[in-house]
Tab-separated table of C-alpha atoms and ligand atoms in Angstrom:
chain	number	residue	atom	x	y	z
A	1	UNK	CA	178.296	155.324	145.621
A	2	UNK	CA	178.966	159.142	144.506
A	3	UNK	CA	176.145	161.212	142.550
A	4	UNK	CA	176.050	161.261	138.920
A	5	UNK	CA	176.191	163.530	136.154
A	6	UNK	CA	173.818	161.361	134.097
A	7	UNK	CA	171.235	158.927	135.186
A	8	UNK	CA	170.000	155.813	132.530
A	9	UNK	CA	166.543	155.158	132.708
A	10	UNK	CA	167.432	151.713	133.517
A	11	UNK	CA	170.402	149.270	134.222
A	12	UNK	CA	170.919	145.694	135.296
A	13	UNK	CA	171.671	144.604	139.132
A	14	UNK	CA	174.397	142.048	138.814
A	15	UNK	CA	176.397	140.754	141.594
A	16	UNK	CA	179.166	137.925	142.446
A	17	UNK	CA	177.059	135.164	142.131
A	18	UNK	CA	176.266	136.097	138.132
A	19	UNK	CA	179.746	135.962	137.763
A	20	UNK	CA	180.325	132.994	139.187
A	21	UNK	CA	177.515	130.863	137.694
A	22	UNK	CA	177.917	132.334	134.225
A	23	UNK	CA	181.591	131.253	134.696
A	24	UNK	CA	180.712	127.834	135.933
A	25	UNK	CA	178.471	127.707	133.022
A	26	UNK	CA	181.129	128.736	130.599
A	27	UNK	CA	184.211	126.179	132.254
A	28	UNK	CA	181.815	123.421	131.893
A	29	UNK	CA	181.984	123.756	128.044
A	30	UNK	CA	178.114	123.916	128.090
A	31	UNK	CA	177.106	127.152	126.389
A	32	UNK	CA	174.871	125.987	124.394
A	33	UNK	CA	171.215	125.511	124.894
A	34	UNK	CA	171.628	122.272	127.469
A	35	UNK	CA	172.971	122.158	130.180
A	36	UNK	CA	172.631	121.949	134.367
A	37	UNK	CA	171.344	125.877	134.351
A	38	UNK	CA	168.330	125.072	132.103
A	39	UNK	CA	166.872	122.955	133.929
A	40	UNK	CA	167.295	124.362	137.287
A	41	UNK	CA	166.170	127.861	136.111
A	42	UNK	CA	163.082	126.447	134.277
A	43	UNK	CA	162.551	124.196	137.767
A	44	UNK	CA	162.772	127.202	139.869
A	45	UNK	CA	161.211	129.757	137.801
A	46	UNK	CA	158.084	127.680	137.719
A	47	UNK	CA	158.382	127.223	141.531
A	48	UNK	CA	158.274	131.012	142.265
A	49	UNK	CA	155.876	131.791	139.725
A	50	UNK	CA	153.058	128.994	141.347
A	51	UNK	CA	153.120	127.223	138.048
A	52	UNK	CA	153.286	123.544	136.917
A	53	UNK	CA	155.855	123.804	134.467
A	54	UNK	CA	158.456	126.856	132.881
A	55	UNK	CA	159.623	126.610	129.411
A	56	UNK	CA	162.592	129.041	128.635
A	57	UNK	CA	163.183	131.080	125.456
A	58	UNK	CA	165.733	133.121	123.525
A	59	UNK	CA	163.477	136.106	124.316
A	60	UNK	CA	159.967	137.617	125.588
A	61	UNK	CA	158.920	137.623	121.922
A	62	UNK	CA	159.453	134.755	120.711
A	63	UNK	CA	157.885	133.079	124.163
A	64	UNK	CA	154.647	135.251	123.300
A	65	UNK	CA	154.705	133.646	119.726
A	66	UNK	CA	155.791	130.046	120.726
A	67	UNK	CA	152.501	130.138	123.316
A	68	UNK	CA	150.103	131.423	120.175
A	69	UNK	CA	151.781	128.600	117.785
A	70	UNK	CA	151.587	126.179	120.397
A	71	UNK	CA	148.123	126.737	121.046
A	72	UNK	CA	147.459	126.625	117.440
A	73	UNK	CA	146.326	130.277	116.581
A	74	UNK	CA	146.864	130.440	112.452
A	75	UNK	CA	145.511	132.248	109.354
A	76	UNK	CA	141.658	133.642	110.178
A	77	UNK	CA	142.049	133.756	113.913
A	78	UNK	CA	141.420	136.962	115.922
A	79	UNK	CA	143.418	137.425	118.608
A	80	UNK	CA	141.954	140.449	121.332
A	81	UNK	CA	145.503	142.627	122.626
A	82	UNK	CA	145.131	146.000	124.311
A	83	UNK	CA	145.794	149.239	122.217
A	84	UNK	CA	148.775	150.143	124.536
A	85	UNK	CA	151.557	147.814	124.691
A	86	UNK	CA	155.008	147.637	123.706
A	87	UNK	CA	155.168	146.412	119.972
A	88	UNK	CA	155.834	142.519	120.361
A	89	UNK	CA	152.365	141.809	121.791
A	90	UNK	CA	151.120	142.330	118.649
A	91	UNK	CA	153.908	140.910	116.191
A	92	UNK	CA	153.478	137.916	117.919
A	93	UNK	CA	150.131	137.652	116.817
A	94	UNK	CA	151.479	138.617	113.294
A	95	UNK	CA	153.577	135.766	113.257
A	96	UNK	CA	151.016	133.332	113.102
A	97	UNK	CA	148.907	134.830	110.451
A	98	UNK	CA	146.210	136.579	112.414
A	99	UNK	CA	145.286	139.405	113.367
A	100	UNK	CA	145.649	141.193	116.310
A	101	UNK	CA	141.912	143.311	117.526
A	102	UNK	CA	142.706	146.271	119.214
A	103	UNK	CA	141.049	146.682	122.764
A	104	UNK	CA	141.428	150.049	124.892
A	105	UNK	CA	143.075	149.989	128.171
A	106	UNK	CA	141.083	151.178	131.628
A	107	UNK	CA	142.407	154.171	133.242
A	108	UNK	CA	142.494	152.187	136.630
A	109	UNK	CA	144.791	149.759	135.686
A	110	UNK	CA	146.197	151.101	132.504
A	111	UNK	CA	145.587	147.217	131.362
A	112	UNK	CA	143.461	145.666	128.602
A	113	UNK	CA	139.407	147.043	129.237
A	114	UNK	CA	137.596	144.101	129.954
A	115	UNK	CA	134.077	145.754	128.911
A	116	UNK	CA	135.646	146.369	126.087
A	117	UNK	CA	136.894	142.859	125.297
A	118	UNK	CA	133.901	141.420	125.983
A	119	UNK	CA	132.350	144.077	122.978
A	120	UNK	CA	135.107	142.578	121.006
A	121	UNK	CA	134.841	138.718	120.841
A	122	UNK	CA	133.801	137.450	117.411
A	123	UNK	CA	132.774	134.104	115.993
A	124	UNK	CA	136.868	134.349	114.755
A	125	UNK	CA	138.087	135.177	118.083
A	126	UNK	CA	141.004	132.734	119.344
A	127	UNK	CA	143.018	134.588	122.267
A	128	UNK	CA	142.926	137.160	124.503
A	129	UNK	CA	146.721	138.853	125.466
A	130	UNK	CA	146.590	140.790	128.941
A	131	UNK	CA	149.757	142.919	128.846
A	132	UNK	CA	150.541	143.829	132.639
A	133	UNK	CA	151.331	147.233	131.668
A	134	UNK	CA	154.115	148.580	133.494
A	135	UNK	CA	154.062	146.156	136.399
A	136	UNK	CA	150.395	146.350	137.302
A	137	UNK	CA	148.802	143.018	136.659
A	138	UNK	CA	145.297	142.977	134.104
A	139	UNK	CA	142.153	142.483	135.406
A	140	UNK	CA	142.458	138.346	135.593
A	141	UNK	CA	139.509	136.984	137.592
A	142	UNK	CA	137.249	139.074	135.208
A	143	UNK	CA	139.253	137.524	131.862
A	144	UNK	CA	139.522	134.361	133.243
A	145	UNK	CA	135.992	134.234	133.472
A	146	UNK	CA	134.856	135.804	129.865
A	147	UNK	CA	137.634	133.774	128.577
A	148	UNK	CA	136.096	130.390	129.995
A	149	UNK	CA	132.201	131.673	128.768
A	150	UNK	CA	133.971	132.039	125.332
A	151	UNK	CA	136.474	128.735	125.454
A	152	UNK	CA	139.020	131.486	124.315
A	153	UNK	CA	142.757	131.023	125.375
A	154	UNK	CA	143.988	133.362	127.603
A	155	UNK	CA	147.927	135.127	127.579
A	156	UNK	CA	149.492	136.688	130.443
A	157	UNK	CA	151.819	139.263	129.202
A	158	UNK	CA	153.779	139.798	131.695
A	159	UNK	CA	156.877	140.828	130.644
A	160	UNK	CA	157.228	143.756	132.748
A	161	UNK	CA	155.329	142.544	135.789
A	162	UNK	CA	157.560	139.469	137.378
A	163	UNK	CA	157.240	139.355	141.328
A	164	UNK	CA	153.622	141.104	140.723
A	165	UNK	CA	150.733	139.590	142.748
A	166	UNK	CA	147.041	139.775	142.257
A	167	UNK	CA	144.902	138.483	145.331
A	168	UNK	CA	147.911	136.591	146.769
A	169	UNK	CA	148.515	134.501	143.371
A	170	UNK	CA	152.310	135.350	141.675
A	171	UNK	CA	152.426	136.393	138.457
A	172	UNK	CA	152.743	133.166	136.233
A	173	UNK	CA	149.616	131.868	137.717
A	174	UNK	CA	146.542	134.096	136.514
A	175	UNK	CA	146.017	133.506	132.862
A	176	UNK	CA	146.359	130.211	131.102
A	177	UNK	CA	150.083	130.792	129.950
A	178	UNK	CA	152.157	133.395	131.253
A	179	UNK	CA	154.826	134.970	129.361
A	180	UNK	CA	157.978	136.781	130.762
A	181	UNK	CA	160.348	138.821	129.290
A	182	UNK	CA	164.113	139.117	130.744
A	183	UNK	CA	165.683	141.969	128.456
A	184	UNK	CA	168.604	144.283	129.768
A	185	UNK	CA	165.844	146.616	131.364
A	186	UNK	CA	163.460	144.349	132.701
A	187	UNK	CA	163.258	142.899	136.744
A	188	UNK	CA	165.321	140.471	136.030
A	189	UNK	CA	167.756	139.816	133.507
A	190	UNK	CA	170.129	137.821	131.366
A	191	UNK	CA	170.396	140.915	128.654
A	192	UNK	CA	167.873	138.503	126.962
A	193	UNK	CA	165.654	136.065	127.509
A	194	UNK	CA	162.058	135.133	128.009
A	195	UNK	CA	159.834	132.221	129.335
A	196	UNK	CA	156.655	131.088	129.472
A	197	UNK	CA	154.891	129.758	132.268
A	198	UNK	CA	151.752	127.407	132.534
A	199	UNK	CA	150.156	124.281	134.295
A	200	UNK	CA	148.530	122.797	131.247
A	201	UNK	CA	151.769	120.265	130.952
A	202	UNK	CA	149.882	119.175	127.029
A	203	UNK	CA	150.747	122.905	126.145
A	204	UNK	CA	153.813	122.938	128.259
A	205	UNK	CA	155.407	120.136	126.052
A	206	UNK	CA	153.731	121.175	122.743
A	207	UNK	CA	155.493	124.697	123.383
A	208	UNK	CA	159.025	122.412	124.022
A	209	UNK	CA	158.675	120.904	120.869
A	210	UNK	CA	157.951	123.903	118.334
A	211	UNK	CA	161.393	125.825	120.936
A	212	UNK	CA	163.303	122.771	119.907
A	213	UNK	CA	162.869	123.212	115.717
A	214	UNK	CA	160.204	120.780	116.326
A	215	UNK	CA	162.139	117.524	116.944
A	216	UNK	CA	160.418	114.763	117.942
A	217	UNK	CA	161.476	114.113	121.472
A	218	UNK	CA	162.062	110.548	121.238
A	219	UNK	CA	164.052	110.392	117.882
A	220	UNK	CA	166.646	112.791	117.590
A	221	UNK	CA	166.689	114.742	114.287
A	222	UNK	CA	163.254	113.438	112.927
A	223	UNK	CA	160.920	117.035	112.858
A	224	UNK	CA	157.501	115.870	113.080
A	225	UNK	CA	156.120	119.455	112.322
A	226	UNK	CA	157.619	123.348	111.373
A	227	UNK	CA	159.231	124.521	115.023
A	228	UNK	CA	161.625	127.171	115.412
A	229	UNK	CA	164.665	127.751	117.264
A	230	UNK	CA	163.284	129.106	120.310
A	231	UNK	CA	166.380	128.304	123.006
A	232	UNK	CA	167.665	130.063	125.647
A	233	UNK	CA	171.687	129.083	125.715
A	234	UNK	CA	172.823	127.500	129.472
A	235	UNK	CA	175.497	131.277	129.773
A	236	UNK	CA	172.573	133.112	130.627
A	237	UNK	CA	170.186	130.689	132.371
A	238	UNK	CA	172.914	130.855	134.865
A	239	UNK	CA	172.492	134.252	134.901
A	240	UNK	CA	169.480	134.180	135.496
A	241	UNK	CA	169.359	131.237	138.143
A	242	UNK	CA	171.429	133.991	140.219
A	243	UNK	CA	168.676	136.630	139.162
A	244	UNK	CA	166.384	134.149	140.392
A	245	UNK	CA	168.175	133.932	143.461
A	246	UNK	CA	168.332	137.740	143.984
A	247	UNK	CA	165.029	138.576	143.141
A	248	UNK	CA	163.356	139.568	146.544
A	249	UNK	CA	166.481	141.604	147.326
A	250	UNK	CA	165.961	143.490	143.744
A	251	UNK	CA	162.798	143.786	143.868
A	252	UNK	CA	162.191	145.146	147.282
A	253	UNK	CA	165.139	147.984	146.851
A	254	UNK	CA	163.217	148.759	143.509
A	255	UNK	CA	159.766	149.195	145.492
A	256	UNK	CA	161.792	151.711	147.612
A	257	UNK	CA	163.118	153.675	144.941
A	258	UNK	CA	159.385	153.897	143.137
A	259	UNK	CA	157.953	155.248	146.870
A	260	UNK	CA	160.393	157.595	147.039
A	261	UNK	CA	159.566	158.812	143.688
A	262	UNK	CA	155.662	158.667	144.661
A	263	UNK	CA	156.435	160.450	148.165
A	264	UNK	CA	158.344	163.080	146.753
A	265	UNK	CA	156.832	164.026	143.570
A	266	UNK	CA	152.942	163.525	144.017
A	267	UNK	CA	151.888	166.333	143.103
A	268	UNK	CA	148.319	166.379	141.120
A	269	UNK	CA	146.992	167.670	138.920
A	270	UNK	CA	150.658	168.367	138.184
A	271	UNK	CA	152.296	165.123	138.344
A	272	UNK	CA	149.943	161.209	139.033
A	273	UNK	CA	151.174	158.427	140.097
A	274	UNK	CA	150.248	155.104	138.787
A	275	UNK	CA	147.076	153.946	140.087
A	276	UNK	CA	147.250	150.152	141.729
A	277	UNK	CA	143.881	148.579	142.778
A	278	UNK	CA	143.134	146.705	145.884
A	279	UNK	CA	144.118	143.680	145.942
A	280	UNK	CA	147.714	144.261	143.942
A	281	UNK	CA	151.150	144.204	144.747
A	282	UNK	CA	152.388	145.821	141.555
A	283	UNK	CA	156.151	144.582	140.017
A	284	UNK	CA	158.424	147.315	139.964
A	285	UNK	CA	159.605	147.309	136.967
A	286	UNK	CA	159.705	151.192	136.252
A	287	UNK	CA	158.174	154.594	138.105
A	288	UNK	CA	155.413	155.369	136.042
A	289	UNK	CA	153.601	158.975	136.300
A	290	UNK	CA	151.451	161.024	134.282
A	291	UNK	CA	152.434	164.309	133.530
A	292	UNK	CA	149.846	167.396	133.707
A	293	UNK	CA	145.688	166.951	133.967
A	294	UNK	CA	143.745	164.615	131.765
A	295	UNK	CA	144.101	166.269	128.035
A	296	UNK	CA	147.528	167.668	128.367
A	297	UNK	CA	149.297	167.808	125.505
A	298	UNK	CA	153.092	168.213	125.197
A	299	UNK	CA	153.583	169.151	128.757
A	300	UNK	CA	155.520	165.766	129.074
A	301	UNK	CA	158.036	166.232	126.083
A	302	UNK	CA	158.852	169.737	127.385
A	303	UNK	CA	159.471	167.680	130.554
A	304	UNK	CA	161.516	164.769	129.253
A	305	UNK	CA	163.764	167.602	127.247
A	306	UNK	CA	164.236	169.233	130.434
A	307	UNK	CA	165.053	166.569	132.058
A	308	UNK	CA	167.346	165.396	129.716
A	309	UNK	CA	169.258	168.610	129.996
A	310	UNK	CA	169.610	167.885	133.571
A	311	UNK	CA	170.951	164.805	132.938
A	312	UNK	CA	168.274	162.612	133.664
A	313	UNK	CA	167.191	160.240	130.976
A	314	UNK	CA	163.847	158.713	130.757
A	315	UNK	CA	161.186	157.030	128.860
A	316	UNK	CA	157.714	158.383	127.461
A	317	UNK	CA	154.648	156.103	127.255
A	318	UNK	CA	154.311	153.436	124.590
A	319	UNK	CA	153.102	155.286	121.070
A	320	UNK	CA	149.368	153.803	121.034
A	321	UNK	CA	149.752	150.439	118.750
A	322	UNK	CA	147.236	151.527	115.982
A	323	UNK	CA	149.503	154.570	115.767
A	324	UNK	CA	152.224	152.601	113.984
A	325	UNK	CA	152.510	152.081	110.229
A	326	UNK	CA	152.271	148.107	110.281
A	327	UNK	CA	148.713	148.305	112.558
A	328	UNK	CA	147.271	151.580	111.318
A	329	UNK	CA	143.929	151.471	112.126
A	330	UNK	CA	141.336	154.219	110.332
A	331	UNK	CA	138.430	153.556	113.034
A	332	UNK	CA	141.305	154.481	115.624
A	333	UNK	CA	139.373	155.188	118.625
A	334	UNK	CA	141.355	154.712	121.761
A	335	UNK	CA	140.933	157.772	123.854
A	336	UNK	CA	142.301	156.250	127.028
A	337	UNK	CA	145.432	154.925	125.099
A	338	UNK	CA	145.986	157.956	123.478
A	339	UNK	CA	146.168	159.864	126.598
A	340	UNK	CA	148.402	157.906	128.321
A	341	UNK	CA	150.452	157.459	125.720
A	342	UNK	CA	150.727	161.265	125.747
A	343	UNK	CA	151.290	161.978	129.432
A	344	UNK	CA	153.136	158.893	130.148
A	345	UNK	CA	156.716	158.838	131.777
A	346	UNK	CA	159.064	156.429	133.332
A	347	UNK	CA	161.739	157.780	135.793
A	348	UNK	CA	165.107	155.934	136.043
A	349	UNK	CA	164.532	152.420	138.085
A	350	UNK	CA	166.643	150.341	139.037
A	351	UNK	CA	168.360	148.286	142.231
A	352	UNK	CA	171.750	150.216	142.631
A	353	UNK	CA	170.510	154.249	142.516
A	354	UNK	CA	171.346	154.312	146.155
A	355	UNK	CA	169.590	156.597	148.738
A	356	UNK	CA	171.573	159.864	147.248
A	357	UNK	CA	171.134	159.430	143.453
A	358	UNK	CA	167.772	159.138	144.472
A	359	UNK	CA	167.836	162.854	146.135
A	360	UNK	CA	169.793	164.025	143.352
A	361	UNK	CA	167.291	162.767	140.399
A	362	UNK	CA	164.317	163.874	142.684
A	363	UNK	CA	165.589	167.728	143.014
A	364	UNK	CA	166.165	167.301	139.230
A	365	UNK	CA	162.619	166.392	138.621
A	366	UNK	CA	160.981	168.782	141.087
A	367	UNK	CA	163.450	171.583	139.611
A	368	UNK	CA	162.390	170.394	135.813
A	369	UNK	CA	158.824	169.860	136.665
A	370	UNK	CA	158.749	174.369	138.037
A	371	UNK	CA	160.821	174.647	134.997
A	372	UNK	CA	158.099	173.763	132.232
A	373	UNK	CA	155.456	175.308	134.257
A	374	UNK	CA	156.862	178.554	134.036
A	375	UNK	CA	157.125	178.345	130.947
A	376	UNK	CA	153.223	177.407	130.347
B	1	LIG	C1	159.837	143.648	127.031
B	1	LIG	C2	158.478	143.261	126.559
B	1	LIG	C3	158.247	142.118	125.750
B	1	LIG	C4	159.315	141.188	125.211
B	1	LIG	O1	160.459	141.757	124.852
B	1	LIG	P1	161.809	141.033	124.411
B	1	LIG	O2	162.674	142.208	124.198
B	1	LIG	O3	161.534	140.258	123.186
B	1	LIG	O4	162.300	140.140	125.519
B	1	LIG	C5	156.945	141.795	125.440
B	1	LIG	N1	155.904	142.523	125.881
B	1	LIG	C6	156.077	143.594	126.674
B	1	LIG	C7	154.861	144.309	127.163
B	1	LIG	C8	157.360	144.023	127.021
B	1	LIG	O5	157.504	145.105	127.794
């Protein structure tokens, strides 16, 4: 593969076998939402993610709101979400009619504070959502066990951390449902799609009822309760049974391209590198760095401009939740948040930027990076 003028933050890894399955699904006439692809991705996806049981969806949103719904988080409820998170953490909670409590992230993980949810938990509180921000999975044994003191329920967001482990235990496995997102950017993909993952099978098939439109399982078209339409169509669980398939083979060349990135731009107080605690095998969903010392303001724009220029395309931080117009929050007080959200940049990841592009986007970054120093 030749360099490139322009390098996308992000872009799928498909192969042969996606073509081949999603054709098999399509010549079978079943492109619907049944079908041989369903099953065997739900099987296998709850296999590799050390769960009892994988219900697919039509998206990672949508499986974050089917798990609240299912669970039976309504009008009153408090649900505890950290401050920085991309935006459909804390619809979902929307969605049901509660209200999403905003929790500041640690700067060790970048994930949900756990102090700081513990401060939190009300006499209203239903839920705690862990978002595994940017592939590093939340603090979990410390959750798990607030959660349990509390009889709250506890979400795995991990929509950007499949193939992440914590203490030898997959992602899928560490909160009480685990949600997974498989957009066109994510680890692995079917352009969309989500699932959730769990091993309480009472919630698994509560959260298969309210996907189906809520349709009583054992007499077809009689709706027992309000559901939605939740499905994920048979065309792209074959994709992503050959995702599935592919997945250690992704996800190691995308550990490779993020340690390049850390060997050859570490450069504090300059440029950080995502912080990963003992004990973690982070996902790599996307190089992650903060730009400048603690404080720095608008050294990372300058850089993401330059780097534009150069014709490398990336992504700045989540904007701090409480930030936006739906959630605006007057006590705003989320200092770590903030300055993440401020220094924050992802660096184009993904499976096919062979060994050269690599090089190439590197010098581009190192050349951008002496570029908006000079000019400080
Ligand atoms: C991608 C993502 C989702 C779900 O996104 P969809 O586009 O609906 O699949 C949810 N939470 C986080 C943190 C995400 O990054």
């Amino acid at each position: 593969m030749s360099t490139q003028d322009r390098y996308p933050v992000a872009r799928p890894c498909l192969s042969d076998l996606e073509e081949r399955y999603l054709l098999d699904a399509y010549r079978s006439g079943w492109i619907s939402s049944q079908g041989p692809y369903l099953q065997r991705f739900e099987e296998q996806f709850a296999v590799k993610c050390g769960a009892a049981a994988a219900v697919a969806t039509g998206n990672g949103t949508v499986a974050l709101h089917l798990v609240l719904a299912a669970a039976g988080v309504g009008p009153g409820d408090e649900v505890i979400v950290p401050a920085l998170t991309y935006i459909a953490t804390a619809n979902a909670v929307t969605y049901c009619g509660a209200r999403p409590v905003f929790v500041d992230v640690s700067p060790n993980t970048w994930c949900i504070d756990v102090e700081q949810v513990a401060a939190s938990v009300g006499p209203r509180t239903r839920a705690v959502v862990a978002v595994d921000l940017y592939g590093h999975p939340a603090d979990y044994p410390a959750l798990r066990a607030l959660c349990e003191r509390h009889g709250l329920l506890l979400v795995a967001d991990a929509a950007e951390s499949f193939g992440a482990f914590l203490n030898g235990r997959p992602t899928g496995d560490l909160g009480d449902a685990t949600t997974f997102s498989f957009f066109g950017n994510k680890v692995i993909t079917a352009g969309e799609g989500g699932c959730v993952t769990t091993s309480d099978l009472a919630l698994a098939d509560r959260m298969r009822l309210l996907r189906n439109q809520g349709m009583d399982p054992r007499r077809r078209y009689f709706f027992p309760v309000v559901g939605f339409n939740y499905r994920l169509t048979n065309l792209a669980a074959a994709l992503l049974c050959a995702q599935l398939e592919r997945a250690d083979e992704i996800i190691s060349r995308r550990e490779v391209v993020i340690s390049a990135y850390e060997r050859e731009l570490s450069n504090p107080p300059l440029i950080h590198r995502q912080p990963v605690l003992p004990g973690v095998r982070r996902a790599p969903w996307m190089a992650s760095f903060l730009v400048g010392p603690a404080g720095t303001k608008g050294l990372r724009d300058d850089l993401a401009r330059t780097l534009d220029l150069l014709g490398v395309e990336t992504r700045p931080f989540f904007v701090p939740i409480p930030d936006l117009p739906p959630y605006a929050d007057v006590n705003n007080d989320y200092p770590v948040t903030a300055d993440l959200s401020r220094r924050g940049i992802n660096l184009p990841t993904y499976a096919e930027l062979s060994d050269v592009d690599l090089k190439v986007v590197v010098d581009r970054v190192r050349a951008a990076l002496s570029k908006v120093t000079d000019r400080r």
